[in-house]
CSV table of C-alpha atoms in Angstrom, one decimal:
chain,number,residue,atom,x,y,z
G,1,UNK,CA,7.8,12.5,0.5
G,2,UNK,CA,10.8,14.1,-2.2
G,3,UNK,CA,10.1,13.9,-5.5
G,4,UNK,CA,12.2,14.1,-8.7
G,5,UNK,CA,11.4,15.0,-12.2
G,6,UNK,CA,13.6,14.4,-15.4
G,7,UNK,CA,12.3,16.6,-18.1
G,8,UNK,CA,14.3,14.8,-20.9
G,9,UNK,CA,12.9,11.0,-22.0
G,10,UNK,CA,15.8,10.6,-24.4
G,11,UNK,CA,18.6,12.6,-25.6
G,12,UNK,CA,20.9,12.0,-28.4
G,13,UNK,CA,24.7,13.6,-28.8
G,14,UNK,CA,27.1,13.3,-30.9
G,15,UNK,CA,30.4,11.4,-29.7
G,16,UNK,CA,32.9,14.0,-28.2
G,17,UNK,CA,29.9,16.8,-27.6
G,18,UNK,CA,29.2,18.0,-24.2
G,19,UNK,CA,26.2,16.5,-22.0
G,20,UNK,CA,23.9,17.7,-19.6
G,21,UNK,CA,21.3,15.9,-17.8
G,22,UNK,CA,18.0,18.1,-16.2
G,23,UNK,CA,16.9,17.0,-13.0
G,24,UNK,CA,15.1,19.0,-10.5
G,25,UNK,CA,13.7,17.8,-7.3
G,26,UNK,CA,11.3,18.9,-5.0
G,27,UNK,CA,12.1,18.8,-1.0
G,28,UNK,CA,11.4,20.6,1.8
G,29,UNK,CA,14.8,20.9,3.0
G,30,UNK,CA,18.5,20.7,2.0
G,31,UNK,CA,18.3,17.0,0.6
G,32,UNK,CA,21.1,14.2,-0.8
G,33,UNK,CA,21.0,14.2,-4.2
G,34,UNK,CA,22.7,11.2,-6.8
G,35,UNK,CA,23.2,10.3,-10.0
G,36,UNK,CA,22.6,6.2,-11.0
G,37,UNK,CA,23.9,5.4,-14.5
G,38,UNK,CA,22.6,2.1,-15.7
G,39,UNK,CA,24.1,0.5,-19.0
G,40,UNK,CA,22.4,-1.7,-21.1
G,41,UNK,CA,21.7,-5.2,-19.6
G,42,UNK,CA,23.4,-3.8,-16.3
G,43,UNK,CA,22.4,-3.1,-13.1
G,44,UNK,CA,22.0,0.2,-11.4
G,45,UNK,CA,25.7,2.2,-10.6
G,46,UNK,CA,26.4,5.0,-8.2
G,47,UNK,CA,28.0,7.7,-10.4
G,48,UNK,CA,28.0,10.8,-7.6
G,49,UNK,CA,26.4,12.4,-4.6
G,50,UNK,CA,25.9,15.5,-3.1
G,51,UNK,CA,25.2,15.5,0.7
G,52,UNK,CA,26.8,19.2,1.9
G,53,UNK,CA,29.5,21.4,1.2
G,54,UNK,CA,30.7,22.2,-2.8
G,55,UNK,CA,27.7,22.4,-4.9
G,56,UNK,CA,29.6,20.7,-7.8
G,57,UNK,CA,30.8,17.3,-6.9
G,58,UNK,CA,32.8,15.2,-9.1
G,59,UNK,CA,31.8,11.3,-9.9
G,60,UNK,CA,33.5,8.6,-11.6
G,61,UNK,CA,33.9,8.7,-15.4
G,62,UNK,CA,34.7,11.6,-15.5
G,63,UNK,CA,31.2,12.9,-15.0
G,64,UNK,CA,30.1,16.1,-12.9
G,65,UNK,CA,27.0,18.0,-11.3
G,66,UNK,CA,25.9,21.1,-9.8
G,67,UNK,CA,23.7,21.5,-7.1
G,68,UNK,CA,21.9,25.0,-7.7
G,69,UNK,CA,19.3,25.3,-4.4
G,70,UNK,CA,17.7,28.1,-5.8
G,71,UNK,CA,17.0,26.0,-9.3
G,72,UNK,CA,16.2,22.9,-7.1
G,73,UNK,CA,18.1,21.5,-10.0
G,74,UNK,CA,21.0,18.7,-9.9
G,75,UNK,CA,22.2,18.5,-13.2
G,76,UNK,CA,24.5,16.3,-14.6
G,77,UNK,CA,27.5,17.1,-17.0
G,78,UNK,CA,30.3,15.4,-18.9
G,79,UNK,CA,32.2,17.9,-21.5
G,80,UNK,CA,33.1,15.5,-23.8
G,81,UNK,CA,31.1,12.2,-24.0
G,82,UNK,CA,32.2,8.6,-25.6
G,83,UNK,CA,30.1,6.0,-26.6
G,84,UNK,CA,30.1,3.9,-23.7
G,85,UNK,CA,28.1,6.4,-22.2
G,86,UNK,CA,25.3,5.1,-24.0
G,87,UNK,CA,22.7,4.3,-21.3
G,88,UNK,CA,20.1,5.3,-18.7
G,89,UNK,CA,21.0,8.0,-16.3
G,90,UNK,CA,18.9,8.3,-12.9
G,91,UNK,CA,18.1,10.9,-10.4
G,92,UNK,CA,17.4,10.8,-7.1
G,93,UNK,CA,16.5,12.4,-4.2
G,94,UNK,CA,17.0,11.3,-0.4
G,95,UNK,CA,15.4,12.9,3.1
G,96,UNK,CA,17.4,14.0,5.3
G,97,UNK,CA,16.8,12.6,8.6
G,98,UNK,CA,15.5,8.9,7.2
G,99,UNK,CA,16.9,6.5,4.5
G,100,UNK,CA,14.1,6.9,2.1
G,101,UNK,CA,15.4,7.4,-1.5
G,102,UNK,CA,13.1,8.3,-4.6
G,103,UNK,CA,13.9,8.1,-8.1
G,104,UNK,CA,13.3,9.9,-11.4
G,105,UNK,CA,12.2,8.5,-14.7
G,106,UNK,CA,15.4,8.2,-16.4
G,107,UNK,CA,16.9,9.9,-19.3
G,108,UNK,CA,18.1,7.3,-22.3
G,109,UNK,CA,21.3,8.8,-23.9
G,110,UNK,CA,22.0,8.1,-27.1
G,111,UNK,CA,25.7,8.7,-28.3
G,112,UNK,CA,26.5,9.1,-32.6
G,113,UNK,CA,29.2,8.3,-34.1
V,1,UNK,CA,26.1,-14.3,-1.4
V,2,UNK,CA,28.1,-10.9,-2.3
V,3,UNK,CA,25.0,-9.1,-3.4
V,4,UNK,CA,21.6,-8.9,-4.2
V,5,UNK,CA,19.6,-11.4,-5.2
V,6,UNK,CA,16.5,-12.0,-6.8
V,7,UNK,CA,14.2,-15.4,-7.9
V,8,UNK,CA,13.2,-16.0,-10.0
V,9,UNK,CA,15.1,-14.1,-13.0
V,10,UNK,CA,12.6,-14.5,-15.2
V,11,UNK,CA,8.7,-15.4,-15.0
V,12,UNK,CA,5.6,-15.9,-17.3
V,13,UNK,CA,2.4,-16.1,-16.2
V,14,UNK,CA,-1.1,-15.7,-17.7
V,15,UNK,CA,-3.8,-12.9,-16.9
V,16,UNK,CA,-5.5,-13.5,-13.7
V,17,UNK,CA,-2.6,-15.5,-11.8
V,18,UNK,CA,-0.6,-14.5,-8.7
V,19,UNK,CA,3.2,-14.3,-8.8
V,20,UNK,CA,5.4,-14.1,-6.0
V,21,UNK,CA,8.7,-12.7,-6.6
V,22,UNK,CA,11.8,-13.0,-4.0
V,23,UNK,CA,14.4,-10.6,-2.8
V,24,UNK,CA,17.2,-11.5,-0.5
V,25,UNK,CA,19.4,-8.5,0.2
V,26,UNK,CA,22.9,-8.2,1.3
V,27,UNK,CA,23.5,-9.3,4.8
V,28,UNK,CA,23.2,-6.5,7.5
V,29,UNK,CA,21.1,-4.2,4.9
V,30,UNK,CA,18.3,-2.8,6.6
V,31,UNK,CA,16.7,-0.5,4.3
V,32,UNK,CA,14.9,-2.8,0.9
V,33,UNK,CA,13.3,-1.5,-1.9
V,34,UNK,CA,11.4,-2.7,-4.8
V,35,UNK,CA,11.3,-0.7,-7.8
V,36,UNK,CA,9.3,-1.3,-11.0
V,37,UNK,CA,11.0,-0.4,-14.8
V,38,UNK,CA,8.5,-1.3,-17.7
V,39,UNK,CA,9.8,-1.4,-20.8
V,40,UNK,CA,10.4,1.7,-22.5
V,41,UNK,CA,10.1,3.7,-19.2
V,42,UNK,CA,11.8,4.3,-15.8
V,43,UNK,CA,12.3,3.3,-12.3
V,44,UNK,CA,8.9,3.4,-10.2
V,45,UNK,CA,9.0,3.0,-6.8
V,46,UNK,CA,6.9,0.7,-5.1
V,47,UNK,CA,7.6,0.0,-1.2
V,48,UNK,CA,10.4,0.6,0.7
V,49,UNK,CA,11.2,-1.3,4.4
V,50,UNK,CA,13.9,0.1,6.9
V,51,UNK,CA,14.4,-2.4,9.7
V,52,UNK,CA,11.3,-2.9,11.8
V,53,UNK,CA,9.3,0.4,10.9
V,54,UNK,CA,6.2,0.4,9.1
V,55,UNK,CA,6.8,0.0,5.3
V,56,UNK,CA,6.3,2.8,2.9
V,57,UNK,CA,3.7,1.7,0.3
V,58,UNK,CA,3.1,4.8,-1.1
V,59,UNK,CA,4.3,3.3,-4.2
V,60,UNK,CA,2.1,0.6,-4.9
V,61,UNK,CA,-0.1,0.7,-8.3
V,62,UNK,CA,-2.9,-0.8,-6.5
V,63,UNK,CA,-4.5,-3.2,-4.0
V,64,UNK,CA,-3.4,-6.6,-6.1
V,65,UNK,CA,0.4,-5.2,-5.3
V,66,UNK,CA,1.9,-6.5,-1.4
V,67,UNK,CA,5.3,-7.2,-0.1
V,68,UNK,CA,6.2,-8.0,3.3
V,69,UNK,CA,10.0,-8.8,4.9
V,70,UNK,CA,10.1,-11.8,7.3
V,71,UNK,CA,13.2,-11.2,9.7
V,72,UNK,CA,14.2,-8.2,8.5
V,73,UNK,CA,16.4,-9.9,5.5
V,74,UNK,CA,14.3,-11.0,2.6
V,75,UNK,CA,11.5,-9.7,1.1
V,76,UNK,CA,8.8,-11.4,-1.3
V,77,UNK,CA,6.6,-8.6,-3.8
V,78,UNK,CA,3.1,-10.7,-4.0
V,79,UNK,CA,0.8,-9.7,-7.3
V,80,UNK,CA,-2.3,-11.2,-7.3
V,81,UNK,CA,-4.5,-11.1,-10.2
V,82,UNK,CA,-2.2,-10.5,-12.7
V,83,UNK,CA,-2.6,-8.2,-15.8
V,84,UNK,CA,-0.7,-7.4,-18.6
V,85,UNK,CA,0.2,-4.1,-17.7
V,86,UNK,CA,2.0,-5.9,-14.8
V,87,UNK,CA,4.6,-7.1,-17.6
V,88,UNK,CA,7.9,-5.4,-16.2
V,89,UNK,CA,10.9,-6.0,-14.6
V,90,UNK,CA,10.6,-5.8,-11.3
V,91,UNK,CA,14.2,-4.4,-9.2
V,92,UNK,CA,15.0,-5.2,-5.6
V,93,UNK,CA,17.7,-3.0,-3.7
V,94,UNK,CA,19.1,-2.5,-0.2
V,95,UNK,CA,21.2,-0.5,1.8
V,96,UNK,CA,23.7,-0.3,5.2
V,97,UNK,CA,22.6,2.1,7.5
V,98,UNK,CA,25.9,3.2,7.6
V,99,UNK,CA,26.1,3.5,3.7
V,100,UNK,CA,22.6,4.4,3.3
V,101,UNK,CA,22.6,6.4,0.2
V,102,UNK,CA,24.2,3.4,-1.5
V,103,UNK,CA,21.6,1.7,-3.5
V,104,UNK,CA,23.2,-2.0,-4.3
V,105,UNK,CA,20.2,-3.1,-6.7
V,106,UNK,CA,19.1,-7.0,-7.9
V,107,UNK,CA,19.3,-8.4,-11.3
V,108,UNK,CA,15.8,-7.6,-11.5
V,109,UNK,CA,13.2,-10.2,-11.5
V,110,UNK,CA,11.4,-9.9,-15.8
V,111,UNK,CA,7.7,-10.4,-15.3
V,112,UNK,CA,5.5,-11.4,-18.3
V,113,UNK,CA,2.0,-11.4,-18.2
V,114,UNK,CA,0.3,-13.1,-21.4
């Protein structure tokens, strides 16, 4: 089956900095990628996808990723992030061909004042 | 109802017990999943069903760890035995074959284990 990895636990920016989120995946083929953002005490929200086509795909709130095949890296972006981005970012990867969908770890961001 | 549901929403139960913990999913969703987050970490996948195939367990932690999906609609995650690293809160989600890579998740069911 795919597999995901998030290198980053937790990572902490400053209000107004730039993010970026690792993920990297592992799949035999061309898979469907996503990014879940879940906030404190929330459940789990669809931020973007990438099924075909443009490798960077825009999402809601005004967040972006890149798929780079020869990385097998999805990783998100925001180029200036506010404090209600404070929360837990998921990655995941689907198969092609079946609705099977696996998760990473997470990352916790932390946003300063 | 609208979405996802989970029972109960929260449950404590001492060492050595079974729990059984309930997922009804939106109507028409034929792909379920129950997902694990303990505190402090992230989302593990357990088992996933998709209409009448054979369910993917791949995911379960071990032999005291069973779910099964009457009818194709809801779903019930058995423990038996319970331990304390069991303590977690356990997420149920499901998905439209049409909408597939659309995850609508549960309010999570919050296991404790004393």
């Amino acid at each position: 089956a795919q597999s995901v990895t998030q290198p980053d636990i937790h990572i902490t920016v400053s209000e107004g900095a730039s993010l970026e989120l690792r993920c990297n995946y592992s799949y035999g083929a061309t898979p469907y990628l996503f990014w879940y953002v879940q906030s404190p005490g929330q459940g789990l929200q669809l931020l973007l996808k990438y099924f075909s086509g443009d490798t960077l795909v825009q999402g809601i709130k005004g967040f972006e990723a890149e798929f780079k095949r020869s990385q097998s890296s999805f990783n998100l972006r925001k180029p200036s992030v506010h404090w209600s981005d404070a929360a837990e970012y998921f990655c995941a990867v689907g198969a092609r061909g079946n609705n099977d969908m696996r998760f990473g770890a997470g990352t916790r961001l932390t946003v300063k004042p | 109802g609208a979405g996802v549901s989970q029972s109960p929403s929260n449950k404590v139960t001492e060492k050595g017990k079974d729990v059984e913990l309930r997922c009804d999913p939106i109507s028409g969703h034929t792909a379920l999943y129950w997902y694990r987050q303990s505190l402090g970490q992230g989302l593990e996948f357990l088992i996933y069903f998709q209409g009448n195939s054979a369910p993917d367990k791949s995911g379960l932690p071990s032999d005291r760890f069973s779910a099964e999906r009457t009818g194709g609609s809801v779903s019930t995650l058995t423990i038996q035995r319970t331990q304390q690293e069991d303590s977690a809160v356990y997420l149920c989600a499901s998905s439209s074959p049409q909408g597939w890579e659309t995850q609508y998740f549960g309010p999570g069911t919050r296991l404790l284990v004393l």
